[in-house]
Amino acid sequence: MTAEEIVEKIKSSMGEDVQSAEVNLGDAVVHLAPESLPKVAEFLKSDPDLAFDYLSDIRGVDYLNMEREPRFEAVYELHSMEKNQSVRIRVGIGEENPSVPTVTHLWSSAVYPEREIFDMFGINIEGLEDKRRLIMPETWEGHPLRKDYPLVWEDIAFTHNRDFKKELVKESPAKR
Amino acid sequence: MTVTEQGLLERDKDTMTLNMGPQHPSTHGVFRVVLEMDGEVVLSAVPEIGYLHTGIEKSSENKRYVHVIPMTDRLDYLNPPGNNLAFCLTTEKLLQVEIPGRAQYIRVIMCELTRIASHLLWLGTHALDIGAMTVFLYAWREREMILDLNEMISGVRMMTSFIRIGGVAKDATPEWIQGTRKFIDYFPEKIDEYESLLTKNPIWMDRTQEVGVFSKEQALDWSFSGPCLRASGVDFDFRKKRPYSGYENFRFEVPVGKNGDIYDRYRCRIQEMRESREIIKQALDALPDDGYKIPDNKISLPPRNTLKTSMEALIHHFKLVSEGIKVPAGETYVPTEGPRGEVGFYIVSDGSNVPYRVKLRAPSFMASPGMCHMMTGHFIADVVGIIGSVDIVMGEVDR
């Protein structure tokens, strides 16, 4: 199936559950709310025409600096090995108590990227048994890949500077 | 374990917890796995990662596109050109530019040479883990030649950073082409040599056949990719199924295994080295002559000698060096086939010269929980064989 056909098929079968779907630079992209993710994911895996049996990756994105609603996004990349086609699911997640349902019951390998999203973005994964941090140490504070987490941050023992943390550079010096 | 009054250790359960790694020579880096053992048998294996976390993804959000390329080398440090290629292809897709044929072919030759080097390193260390020491020495000998070729073209042995947005850094020199030809003529009999040491070796077969078996369904469920997926019987290779960078022009076979055990993964990788050699041969024979980078001076630097005569070239040079490439807003992902499987960068651009978000799809990262799942029920001696056969690189697991 071409990307257009995949988008049409998902739109017509899932109806209300899909917020929008489009073809972006040749890839089929579907936008969802977190509540409809398990239903749509189940459909994408089980439908014989789509047969997305392979989870390629899950990424988190923090859209804080782009001033977009909702703030977070979890992006799922699915392949079908048999049909040689792909789809990208973008799940928008709000800033207040960010959480997204797990997909480990459909693809076992989702456990690592889901734990990584929790670790790096603080997005809670509903239904995931293992809630430990994956990459950062257990005692780490904050979620490093959030945009409001500065690149360099060292707690210093003593300083004459007043409230230096507030004056941290928000935008990278490389950017102009 | 508890200490008794006499100062002796006493077991308080029937199983034993055994820590393996992060400083274990057979875990190929700083991989740590906590094994729950019942005698010699592994009951459960819990992986622990993060010892090599470098924060490259966070750093990338604060660097220009060109400056990200050298960092991608350090992710999967056995496949630097492959990572460069994946990053550049994604950026080029956002920029919507076509790359000249010569640049594409040089990229392919470099990637396939590195695939051979990576498989040679895997073969040597994997055989060493299981106890066959000789192969290691032979594999290193040939890998050294590939690293010399890398040095010849890019000046660096491993972290080449040679593939750039819009082409490659420099044109291929005749010496390098000649050297590569010499190597591919010399190499096939060396693969036979490795095979004569291992393929029919009864000890090797005993240690690898029907060990670490993963069925087709399991391999898909646990997101195995590359040779590990193909060893389980899934015929999927991005070079074949979704050709990029001119792979559609080459004739090559995709080796597929049947049983999904360590032995099949070994056979697949050995066969892949032969196919990579075929691809390099065809690419060298048909190397086009249409430039090693795109002529668009908004993306690639103008030739150095024009700076003194052309005002426009000087302006382009200044803008490109001081500001970098501005990439249109959008998000995209291009999967490529690395030595370990599907490698690709998910890039979100906000229209500026700095990527908004960069995420590597790392085959080792996705395969490591499945690998530990594979260990359960095996003897402890097979654990090193399983880790070796999946071929994880910690640089891309921890990023």
PDB file of C-alpha atoms in Angstrom, chain B residues 9 17 66 113 194 275 306 322 324:
ATOM      1  CA  LEU B   9      28.498 -17.264  54.472  1.00  0.00           C
ATOM      2  CA  THR B  17      22.285 -13.822  41.953  1.00  0.00           C
ATOM      3  CA  VAL B  66      27.176  20.163  10.404  1.00  0.00           C
ATOM      4  CA  LEU B 113      33.842  -1.231   3.803  1.00  0.00           C
ATOM      5  CA  TYR B 194      37.809 -17.785   8.558  1.00  0.00           C
ATOM      6  CA  GLU B 275      27.824  -9.496  -0.548  1.00  0.00           C
ATOM      7  CA  THR B 306      36.893  30.612  -6.273  1.00  0.00           C
ATOM      8  CA  SER B 322      29.256  31.521  10.340  1.00  0.00           C
ATOM      9  CA  GLY B 324      25.319  27.019   8.952  1.00  0.00           C
TER      10      GLY B 324
END
